[in-house]
């Protein structure tokens, strides 16, 4: 539908949609950067969605039963900022819109979760939003089954562009959604045929509608500028028993000289062209000026959600006090009161039996105790359930037939799994954890980074954490992945040494509210190193003295995970030679760094030589080896400086020198 026809047939809709277009043009021009074309092209679709379908209450942006709107094509952030301002979100003032992309404003270049109310997830890295949305929809299905449709009953809507659908994670996401028949998930594809480099056809010939259909989706089409056709498609989508993709045929940068060109993707700031576009729209107002009748009409659409919210609150109030408290707890991300006593019970049992087992197996035992009392957990694995040990007997499997199931078979989709877990955490009411091999953090990395950026307490169960996995060889042996994970801001990396440390690690992970955790767990069996019960969670300190020197302290051995037993053997040898040696277990550098300076100095005092032992690269260790001022002591490292090899674990540790004998030699060379 061309502009003149659209203006004539739907004058009120046209004005409301053009408020989005002109705010976008003005904000991008003021910032002299941004992306104008997508909001201009998708304004009609977004207007119909917010006016007639999206269930939301600007006065209560975190209302648990709201529909979720996800702008996967996050570069078009002025679309969502315009909508939030127009519909009456209190924090999205006109001043914030005017300061688009500026220091201190909530209107960042791409939508950032936690900055502006109404932004459900951080998008910008293309494909992440549509993949997050799968997690949102899974969480909704699970919670609806458990709490009933009177309490949980909503949709997840996504606007995705050509770029989102080209990214590989999108295929992982849509395949998972199709398999799970997530009928409350509706994707609006901005089918404009344009990318930064030119037409989509220069790089891609995929029939997207056939692709979605092949993945088990309902597929519809509409004229993305005809409000009646858009409404028809959305209404049909909500009636489907499958996830739906609506191909919305649009013109990027509608009405501008750059319409239907790659230039239309970016910042449109030419004053004459902006004036011409506004004239084509029939828009006779100044920069950032929205006529009162248009703003009032938009605010009325926003206020409509208050009634639905009040009706929901009445239904919620009819629940028992206990159920209300439980619902409030899980959406607040609070761990249940019983968690601490359950963890203490696991620890007591471990010191009584002193099991020798892999920390991945220890993790399974902890989960078997935790999952029955922490019923909001949803576990899973990227096709490595038996290796990651992430499934416990009580969970059941999440399927279209059993929405109460709490275990997800993600398939070989590490990236999609991590993105879906982010979506679950963002949705609220569930606490996701998922497993793969530590080396495949590479495949999950973009979403793991966003877990940290958004402050989501997702738990990544990364097993086979070193050359200790043995014969699978260097492709599967993660030597740099601990360093990569530790280098990521706002990420806890915990590498426990035995059953007790594993239990404490899980307690730390499950009580986080704004930080993801990477649990690095061994394939090989490890002896118990914590042999006396203490109620205190020592892993929460990050590092602690596991074995003290018997004489004058000359050496401090610092180790993590599977190498703690090597440090203890090296200490025995050094002590036998009269060299007083302390062993420090350091399961988490990040947690140790959070302790006060006095504690850190008490654990790692200046003077004794320090040797770190870890089957990974040295990067990240020097702060603790050389001292926080870089000069407190002499130091050495026993670990990896290359990739691994294919051989039995015992041979690998010997060949790469990760042995007690080598640790002793390094320590003595420094004395």
XYZ file of C-alpha atoms in Angstrom:
671
model
C 0.000 0.000 0.000
C 1.491 3.357 -1.023
C 1.671 6.369 1.277
C -1.157 8.357 -0.328
C -3.550 5.418 -0.149
C -2.568 4.602 3.399
C -3.045 8.224 4.515
C -6.442 8.378 2.871
C -7.816 5.041 4.119
C -6.407 5.040 7.637
C -5.763 8.659 8.683
C -5.738 8.040 12.451
C -3.469 5.007 12.178
C -1.235 6.942 9.814
C -0.723 9.785 12.288
C 0.119 7.425 15.132
C 2.571 5.457 12.986
C 4.168 8.644 11.706
C 4.798 9.752 15.273
C 7.205 6.791 15.454
C 8.768 7.667 12.107
C 9.330 11.335 12.876
C 10.628 10.754 16.402
C 13.089 8.315 14.845
C 14.232 10.809 12.215
C 14.631 13.580 14.791
C 16.462 11.469 17.388
C 18.901 9.992 14.879
C 19.560 13.428 13.409
C 20.197 14.905 16.868
C 22.627 12.108 17.704
C 24.094 12.163 14.198
C 24.164 8.376 14.436
C 21.790 5.461 14.603
C 19.506 3.469 12.343
C 16.477 5.190 10.906
C 15.213 2.806 8.263
C 13.829 -0.123 10.236
C 11.624 1.916 12.601
C 10.308 3.874 9.621
C 9.532 0.659 7.771
C 8.021 -1.285 10.679
C 6.069 1.571 12.261
C 2.761 0.323 10.869
C 3.298 -3.210 12.140
C 4.345 -1.969 15.577
C 1.381 0.409 15.766
C -1.138 -2.359 15.102
C 0.631 -4.705 17.523
C 0.637 -2.193 20.391
C -2.860 -0.869 19.651
C -4.781 -4.099 19.161
C -2.831 -7.090 20.435
C -0.069 -6.410 22.974
C -1.246 -6.764 26.584
C 0.864 -4.378 28.690
C 0.572 -1.773 31.425
C 3.061 1.126 31.283
C 2.318 1.865 34.941
C 3.454 -1.658 35.895
C 6.181 -2.570 33.395
C 7.250 -5.711 35.332
C 3.727 -7.147 35.677
C 4.288 -10.897 35.537
C 1.482 -11.668 33.074
C 2.228 -8.980 30.507
C 2.854 -9.924 26.900
C 6.546 -9.681 26.070
C 7.692 -7.582 23.110
C 11.215 -8.224 21.869
C 12.941 -6.054 19.282
C 15.387 -8.607 17.930
C 16.484 -6.153 15.223
C 17.913 -4.023 18.021
C 19.650 -1.523 15.769
C 16.162 -0.082 15.183
C 15.999 0.906 18.848
C 14.146 4.146 18.167
C 11.118 2.006 17.336
C 10.815 0.767 20.903
C 11.897 4.046 22.496
C 9.221 5.874 20.503
C 6.580 3.346 21.532
C 7.543 3.519 25.201
C 7.406 7.315 25.177
C 4.150 7.495 23.248
C 2.298 4.912 25.350
C 3.243 6.545 28.633
C 6.135 4.715 30.295
C 7.169 7.128 33.040
C 10.922 6.871 32.616
C 10.863 7.270 28.827
C 10.483 11.035 28.697
C 10.808 13.194 25.621
C 14.087 14.419 27.081
C 15.406 10.841 27.035
C 14.381 10.511 23.390
C 16.124 13.777 22.571
C 19.288 12.395 24.201
C 19.291 9.235 22.106
C 22.723 7.545 22.211
C 24.144 10.121 24.653
C 26.003 9.665 27.939
C 23.703 8.974 30.866
C 20.554 8.493 28.799
C 18.467 5.308 28.987
C 18.103 5.466 25.208
C 21.273 3.560 24.311
C 22.177 2.849 20.714
C 20.743 -0.655 21.053
C 18.083 -1.591 23.624
C 19.696 -2.475 26.943
C 17.854 -4.551 29.533
C 17.738 -2.747 32.857
C 18.122 0.726 31.374
C 14.561 1.472 30.294
C 11.330 -0.043 31.579
C 9.640 -1.967 28.775
C 12.900 -3.231 27.252
C 12.658 -6.964 27.870
C 16.124 -7.972 26.688
C 19.365 -6.542 25.354
C 19.398 -6.820 21.580
C 21.750 -5.623 18.918
C 23.857 -8.738 18.298
C 21.552 -10.021 15.594
C 19.662 -13.239 16.209
C 19.885 -12.982 19.997
C 16.402 -11.534 20.430
C 14.589 -14.206 18.467
C 16.606 -16.872 20.305
C 15.856 -15.265 23.698
C 12.193 -15.258 22.719
C 12.167 -19.047 22.564
C 13.188 -19.091 26.226
C 10.510 -16.534 27.083
C 7.888 -18.731 25.417
C 9.153 -21.898 27.109
C 9.023 -20.226 30.513
C 5.456 -19.075 29.847
C 4.362 -22.593 28.847
C 5.962 -24.156 31.920
C 4.548 -21.607 34.338
C 1.072 -21.735 32.783
C 1.022 -25.501 33.241
C 2.106 -25.194 36.860
C 0.100 -22.126 37.932
C -2.890 -22.269 35.623
C -4.068 -19.961 32.846
C -5.734 -17.593 35.298
C -2.295 -16.584 36.563
C 0.004 -17.139 33.558
C -1.420 -16.637 30.067
C 0.437 -14.377 27.661
C 2.265 -14.123 24.338
C 5.800 -13.337 23.222
C 6.058 -11.106 20.140
C 9.275 -10.534 18.213
C 10.256 -8.130 15.468
C 13.145 -9.690 13.558
C 14.959 -8.543 10.464
C 16.815 -10.215 7.631
C 20.033 -10.015 9.645
C 18.493 -11.851 12.597
C 17.409 -14.662 10.300
C 20.826 -14.959 8.654
C 22.635 -15.457 11.954
C 23.151 -19.147 12.698
C 21.610 -18.931 16.166
C 18.257 -18.153 14.555
C 18.093 -21.628 13.033
C 18.908 -23.239 16.380
C 16.132 -21.152 17.922
C 13.401 -21.706 15.366
C 14.102 -25.444 15.182
C 13.788 -25.712 18.968
C 10.606 -23.621 18.977
C 9.067 -25.728 16.230
C 9.878 -28.948 18.025
C 8.374 -27.590 21.241
C 5.263 -26.229 19.464
C 5.505 -22.888 21.239
C 2.188 -21.523 20.030
C 2.442 -18.341 22.122
C 5.508 -17.240 20.146
C 4.864 -14.893 17.209
C 7.685 -13.533 15.041
C 7.076 -10.527 12.805
C 9.688 -10.619 10.055
C 10.600 -7.238 8.612
C 10.792 -8.477 5.032
C 12.367 -5.454 3.370
C 15.076 -7.196 1.327
C 17.854 -4.819 2.398
C 21.095 -5.212 4.376
C 23.988 -2.825 5.006
C 25.924 -4.053 1.980
C 22.964 -3.913 -0.393
C 20.048 -6.144 -1.306
C 19.700 -9.368 0.671
C 20.059 -11.222 -2.628
C 23.771 -10.368 -2.850
C 24.415 -12.765 0.036
C 21.365 -14.967 0.558
C 18.709 -16.788 -1.439
C 16.961 -18.546 1.447
C 13.209 -18.951 1.181
C 12.542 -17.873 4.765
C 8.884 -18.853 4.741
C 9.743 -22.366 3.588
C 12.514 -22.545 6.162
C 10.188 -21.724 9.045
C 7.541 -24.106 7.734
C 10.148 -26.875 7.525
C 10.996 -26.202 11.163
C 7.424 -26.770 12.287
C 6.102 -23.213 12.273
C 2.847 -21.738 11.084
C 3.753 -19.233 8.347
C 1.669 -16.231 7.328
C 2.206 -13.117 5.212
C 0.869 -9.594 5.233
C 1.342 -6.172 3.702
C 3.440 -4.550 6.407
C 1.928 -1.136 5.682
C -1.757 -2.130 5.641
C -3.133 -2.042 9.202
C -6.102 -4.230 8.369
C -3.889 -6.908 6.815
C -1.451 -6.751 9.735
C -4.330 -7.147 12.188
C -5.685 -10.099 10.215
C -2.331 -11.890 10.322
C -1.810 -11.285 14.043
C -5.306 -12.530 14.833
C -4.696 -15.700 12.820
C -1.305 -16.204 14.463
C -2.837 -16.204 17.942
C -5.268 -18.931 16.867
C -2.510 -21.307 15.729
C -1.305 -24.310 17.724
C 2.227 -23.713 16.420
C 4.685 -20.837 16.698
C 3.957 -18.373 13.924
C 6.159 -16.356 11.618
C 4.443 -13.476 9.817
C 6.352 -12.222 6.779
C 5.608 -8.495 6.821
C 6.448 -7.028 3.406
C 7.768 -3.556 4.109
C 9.756 -0.690 2.631
C 12.822 0.268 4.649
C 12.939 4.044 5.326
C 9.397 4.442 3.971
C 8.810 7.832 2.358
C 12.445 8.916 2.471
C 14.779 9.410 -0.473
C 16.718 6.366 0.813
C 13.641 4.108 0.747
C 14.397 0.551 -0.439
C 18.167 1.144 -0.495
C 21.018 0.058 1.757
C 21.540 3.696 2.722
C 18.114 3.556 4.334
C 19.440 1.114 6.933
C 21.620 3.661 8.709
C 21.473 7.236 9.951
C 19.333 9.509 7.772
C 20.386 13.015 8.783
C 20.230 15.143 5.618
C 17.978 18.056 6.557
C 16.417 18.504 3.112
C 15.637 14.814 2.774
C 14.150 14.732 6.264
C 11.938 17.682 5.432
C 10.830 16.005 2.219
C 9.977 12.784 4.058
C 7.930 14.652 6.656
C 6.128 16.509 3.879
C 5.290 13.190 2.250
C 3.871 12.068 5.576
C 1.812 15.251 5.854
C 3.666 15.988 9.088
C 3.704 19.739 9.728
C 5.259 19.812 13.170
C 8.679 20.764 14.479
C 11.472 18.440 15.671
C 10.328 16.124 18.474
C 6.868 17.700 18.350
C 3.978 15.261 18.721
C 0.529 16.850 18.420
C -1.547 16.559 21.566
C -4.301 14.485 19.976
C -1.801 11.916 18.693
C -0.004 11.648 22.053
C -3.364 11.361 23.838
C -4.484 8.588 21.497
C -1.267 6.651 22.090
C -1.495 7.101 25.863
C -5.056 5.789 25.761
C -3.755 2.609 24.134
C -1.207 2.277 26.928
C -3.729 2.940 29.688
C -5.950 0.154 28.386
C -3.682 -2.430 30.001
C -4.490 -1.204 33.499
C -7.862 -2.981 33.375
C -6.331 -6.318 32.374
C -3.672 -5.896 35.037
C -6.276 -5.172 37.727
C -8.324 -8.205 36.701
C -5.218 -10.368 36.886
C -4.353 -8.972 40.299
C -7.811 -9.908 41.563
C -7.273 -13.487 40.385
C -3.831 -13.521 41.992
C -5.269 -12.236 45.272
C -7.655 -15.204 45.292
C -4.703 -17.586 45.650
C -3.729 -18.807 49.090
C -1.245 -16.684 50.996
C 1.334 -19.445 50.623
C 0.920 -19.577 46.848
C 1.094 -15.810 46.555
C 4.309 -15.804 48.566
C 5.815 -18.579 46.446
C 4.920 -16.827 43.171
C 6.383 -13.582 44.483
C 9.540 -15.382 45.608
C 10.272 -17.063 42.303
C 9.688 -13.887 40.303
C 11.970 -11.999 42.691
C 14.701 -14.571 42.042
C 15.010 -15.453 45.720
C 16.279 -18.927 46.607
C 13.987 -20.973 48.865
C 14.763 -20.939 52.579
C 15.384 -24.686 52.507
C 18.321 -24.424 50.099
C 20.949 -23.732 52.766
C 19.959 -26.735 54.896
C 19.865 -29.000 51.851
C 23.405 -27.965 50.901
C 24.600 -28.520 54.472
C 23.096 -32.004 54.364
C 24.946 -32.839 51.147
C 28.209 -31.567 52.659
C 27.799 -33.579 55.852
C 27.111 -36.765 53.881
C 30.188 -36.122 51.732
C 32.614 -35.771 54.643
C 31.201 -38.922 56.184
C 31.717 -41.036 53.053
C 34.635 -39.148 51.378
C 33.595 -40.211 47.876
C 36.038 -40.317 44.995
C 34.087 -39.103 42.009
C 34.171 -36.637 39.142
C 32.825 -33.218 39.996
C 30.295 -33.614 37.150
C 28.936 -36.624 39.087
C 29.120 -34.654 42.320
C 27.082 -31.947 40.608
C 24.377 -34.470 39.727
C 24.156 -35.555 43.368
C 23.800 -31.956 44.484
C 21.068 -31.325 41.925
C 19.232 -34.461 43.043
C 18.982 -32.872 46.483
C 18.297 -29.320 45.314
C 15.762 -29.739 42.490
C 12.936 -31.123 44.671
C 13.058 -28.100 46.982
C 13.891 -25.464 44.366
C 11.039 -26.230 42.007
C 11.692 -23.252 39.734
C 14.844 -24.818 38.288
C 14.729 -25.884 34.648
C 17.681 -28.005 33.608
C 18.967 -29.108 30.251
C 21.870 -30.100 28.082
C 22.987 -29.616 24.501
C 22.771 -33.337 23.685
C 25.166 -34.351 26.458
C 22.775 -35.262 29.246
C 24.627 -38.400 30.264
C 27.969 -36.602 30.187
C 26.928 -33.340 31.853
C 24.880 -35.142 34.537
C 22.274 -32.363 34.486
C 19.076 -34.469 34.650
C 17.698 -35.663 37.953
C 14.923 -38.181 38.504
C 12.242 -35.748 39.672
C 12.385 -33.237 36.828
C 10.345 -34.790 34.052
C 10.962 -33.671 30.474
C 9.569 -30.450 29.015
C 7.640 -31.410 25.868
C 4.455 -30.311 24.084
C 2.751 -33.160 25.949
C 4.187 -32.303 29.369
C 4.621 -28.587 29.956
C 5.292 -29.181 33.647
C 8.497 -31.027 32.763
C 11.610 -29.249 33.969
C 14.286 -30.799 31.778
C 14.958 -29.640 28.214
C 16.647 -31.697 25.536
C 18.151 -28.784 23.618
C 19.799 -30.866 20.909
C 23.188 -29.939 19.500
C 22.462 -26.246 19.929
C 24.852 -24.759 22.493
C 24.283 -21.202 21.314
C 20.526 -21.622 21.110
C 20.478 -23.228 24.550
C 22.360 -20.340 26.149
C 20.144 -17.768 24.427
C 16.977 -19.598 25.457
C 18.194 -19.771 29.054
C 18.719 -16.009 28.953
C 15.123 -15.669 27.784
C 13.873 -17.866 30.621
C 15.782 -15.850 33.199
C 14.481 -12.599 31.709
C 10.914 -13.884 31.712
C 11.165 -14.642 35.405
C 9.665 -17.353 37.557
C 12.178 -19.994 36.502
C 15.878 -20.488 37.141
C 17.624 -22.161 34.195
C 20.804 -24.204 34.101
C 22.234 -26.040 31.127
C 25.226 -28.123 30.258
C 27.761 -28.840 27.556
C 31.499 -29.501 27.401
C 33.699 -26.659 28.631
C 35.355 -26.331 25.227
C 31.955 -25.557 23.694
C 31.713 -22.335 25.615
C 33.032 -21.165 22.244
C 29.697 -22.072 20.642
C 27.656 -20.509 23.458
C 29.900 -17.495 23.992
C 27.789 -14.645 22.507
C 24.855 -15.505 24.744
C 27.081 -16.154 27.770
C 28.449 -12.639 27.300
C 24.917 -11.261 27.225
C 24.049 -13.178 30.412
C 26.805 -11.184 32.070
C 25.924 -7.899 30.380
C 22.263 -8.165 31.404
C 23.005 -9.494 34.891
C 21.159 -12.802 34.541
C 21.770 -15.605 37.081
C 21.975 -18.353 34.456
C 24.089 -21.365 35.450
C 26.361 -22.912 32.819
C 27.325 -26.474 33.718
C 30.554 -26.942 31.775
C 31.974 -30.424 32.186
C 35.100 -32.125 30.795
C 36.944 -29.036 31.926
C 40.562 -29.845 31.038
C 43.007 -32.175 29.314
C 41.690 -34.632 31.905
C 38.994 -35.700 29.462
C 41.780 -37.593 27.699
C 41.358 -39.467 24.448
C 38.922 -37.099 22.711
C 41.972 -34.945 22.110
C 42.820 -31.252 21.751
C 39.606 -30.303 19.916
C 37.695 -31.166 23.069
C 40.263 -30.126 25.675
C 39.604 -26.600 26.969
C 42.916 -24.979 27.773
C 41.983 -21.315 27.214
C 38.310 -21.397 28.203
C 38.754 -20.759 31.907
C 40.731 -17.628 31.042
C 38.097 -16.504 28.519
C 35.309 -16.992 31.033
C 37.246 -15.221 33.787
C 37.967 -12.316 31.450
C 34.243 -11.657 31.045
C 32.977 -8.967 33.427
C 30.216 -9.909 35.877
C 30.781 -13.643 35.499
C 31.527 -16.093 38.294
C 33.756 -18.983 37.276
C 33.833 -21.748 39.872
C 36.029 -24.826 39.507
C 35.361 -27.096 42.502
C 37.776 -29.777 43.683
C 35.442 -32.348 45.237
C 31.912 -33.104 46.381
C 31.876 -30.532 49.183
C 33.191 -27.729 47.012
C 30.697 -28.686 44.302
C 27.807 -28.399 46.746
C 29.052 -25.017 47.889
C 29.502 -23.917 44.276
C 25.876 -24.737 43.506
C 24.722 -22.820 46.568
C 26.654 -19.782 45.364
C 25.280 -20.118 41.834
C 21.668 -20.579 42.904
C 21.688 -17.571 45.213
C 22.972 -15.117 42.621
C 20.468 -12.508 41.476
C 22.424 -10.545 38.880
C 25.427 -12.665 37.849
C 25.778 -15.810 35.719
C 27.937 -18.689 36.898
C 30.191 -21.012 34.916
C 30.710 -24.287 36.772
C 33.847 -25.984 35.425
C 33.532 -29.684 36.277
C 35.826 -32.641 35.760
C 35.261 -35.807 33.757
C 37.813 -37.763 35.795
C 37.263 -38.983 39.336
C 38.788 -36.839 42.085
C 39.474 -37.686 45.731
C 37.772 -35.858 48.580
C 39.927 -32.943 49.738
C 37.487 -31.429 52.245
C 37.396 -33.988 55.043
C 35.839 -32.061 57.923
C 32.400 -30.485 57.946
C 31.961 -26.742 58.420
C 28.664 -24.923 58.036
C 30.395 -21.972 56.372
C 30.463 -21.914 52.590
C 34.199 -21.654 51.912
C 33.783 -21.577 48.129
C 31.870 -18.321 48.626
C 35.177 -16.836 49.821
C 36.737 -17.682 46.459
C 39.908 -19.079 48.057
C 40.789 -20.492 51.440
C 43.561 -22.381 53.225
C 42.993 -26.085 52.662
C 46.238 -27.322 54.264
C 48.632 -25.267 56.373
C 52.414 -25.441 56.582
C 53.666 -27.321 59.630
C 56.885 -25.348 59.922
C 58.051 -21.990 58.645
C 55.889 -21.180 55.623
C 58.143 -20.945 52.549
C 55.799 -22.011 49.733
C 52.154 -21.396 48.897
C 50.648 -23.755 46.329
C 47.427 -22.449 44.755
C 45.238 -24.800 42.762
C 41.729 -25.245 41.394
C 39.507 -28.209 40.663
C 41.233 -31.403 39.622
C 44.662 -29.972 40.376
C 44.013 -29.476 44.095
C 44.903 -33.128 44.716
C 48.200 -32.524 42.891
C 48.902 -29.533 45.135
C 48.262 -31.639 48.233
C 50.665 -34.350 47.015
C 53.290 -31.706 46.229
C 52.862 -30.257 49.727
C 53.481 -33.670 51.276
C 56.727 -33.979 49.324
C 57.880 -30.459 50.199
C 56.981 -30.850 53.867
C 58.944 -34.132 53.915
C 62.001 -32.086 52.936
C 61.359 -29.561 55.707
C 59.890 -26.916 53.378
C 56.791 -25.488 55.036
C 54.021 -25.412 52.442
C 50.497 -24.031 52.499
C 47.879 -25.230 50.002
C 45.207 -22.751 48.956
C 42.173 -23.990 47.079
C 40.983 -21.193 44.799
C 37.722 -22.350 43.207
C 36.759 -18.830 42.140
C 39.076 -15.905 41.428
C 36.097 -13.576 41.103
C 34.715 -14.413 44.540
C 38.174 -14.092 46.073
C 38.588 -10.678 44.494
C 35.350 -9.593 46.192
C 36.756 -10.278 49.663
C 38.292 -7.475 51.665
C 42.019 -6.836 51.418
C 42.671 -8.149 54.908
C 41.216 -11.543 54.037
C 43.087 -11.721 50.742
C 46.384 -10.921 52.495
C 45.664 -13.517 55.135
C 45.201 -16.222 52.520
C 48.056 -15.059 50.265
C 50.554 -13.227 52.488
C 53.702 -11.737 51.044
C 56.974 -13.592 51.455
C 56.542 -17.261 50.543
C 57.034 -18.205 46.906
C 53.807 -18.976 45.086
C 53.089 -21.691 42.539
C 49.743 -22.046 40.788
C 48.662 -25.418 39.434
C 45.865 -25.537 36.870
C 45.383 -27.534 33.674
C 44.776 -24.408 31.631
C 46.745 -21.431 30.367
C 48.393 -18.970 32.761
C 46.434 -15.935 31.625
C 44.565 -14.416 34.573
C 46.787 -15.953 37.239
C 49.438 -13.261 37.633
C 47.363 -11.081 39.962
C 47.434 -13.899 42.513
C 50.883 -15.234 41.689
C 52.863 -12.019 41.649
C 50.746 -10.281 44.252
C 48.180 -7.610 43.682
C 50.930 -4.999 43.461
C 52.978 -7.234 41.219
C 56.054 -7.463 43.432
C 55.275 -9.309 46.667
C 56.858 -12.621 45.807
C 58.521 -14.959 43.365
C 56.070 -17.121 41.456
C 55.731 -20.002 39.052
C 52.981 -21.696 37.098
C 52.337 -25.371 36.414
C 49.807 -25.704 33.637
C 49.318 -25.493 29.901
C 51.022 -23.299 27.327
C 49.775 -25.183 24.273
C 46.827 -27.207 23.111
C 46.444 -30.731 24.455
C 46.728 -34.126 22.778
C 44.855 -37.391 22.417
C 45.889 -39.942 25.036
C 44.761 -41.345 28.368
C 44.427 -38.697 31.061
C 47.303 -39.963 33.196
C 49.730 -39.827 30.272
C 48.625 -36.311 29.345
C 49.202 -34.902 32.826
C 52.651 -36.468 32.868
C 53.610 -35.292 29.356
C 52.469 -31.728 30.024
C 54.176 -31.622 33.395
C 51.078 -31.111 35.503
C 52.340 -33.334 38.295
C 53.243 -33.103 41.951
C 56.869 -33.762 41.049
C 56.984 -30.813 38.663
C 55.215 -28.569 41.141
C 57.834 -29.465 43.745
C 60.623 -28.735 41.285
C 59.168 -25.365 40.330
C 58.693 -24.389 43.972
C 62.230 -25.388 44.935
C 63.676 -23.495 41.971
C 62.142 -20.306 43.345
C 63.452 -20.684 46.901
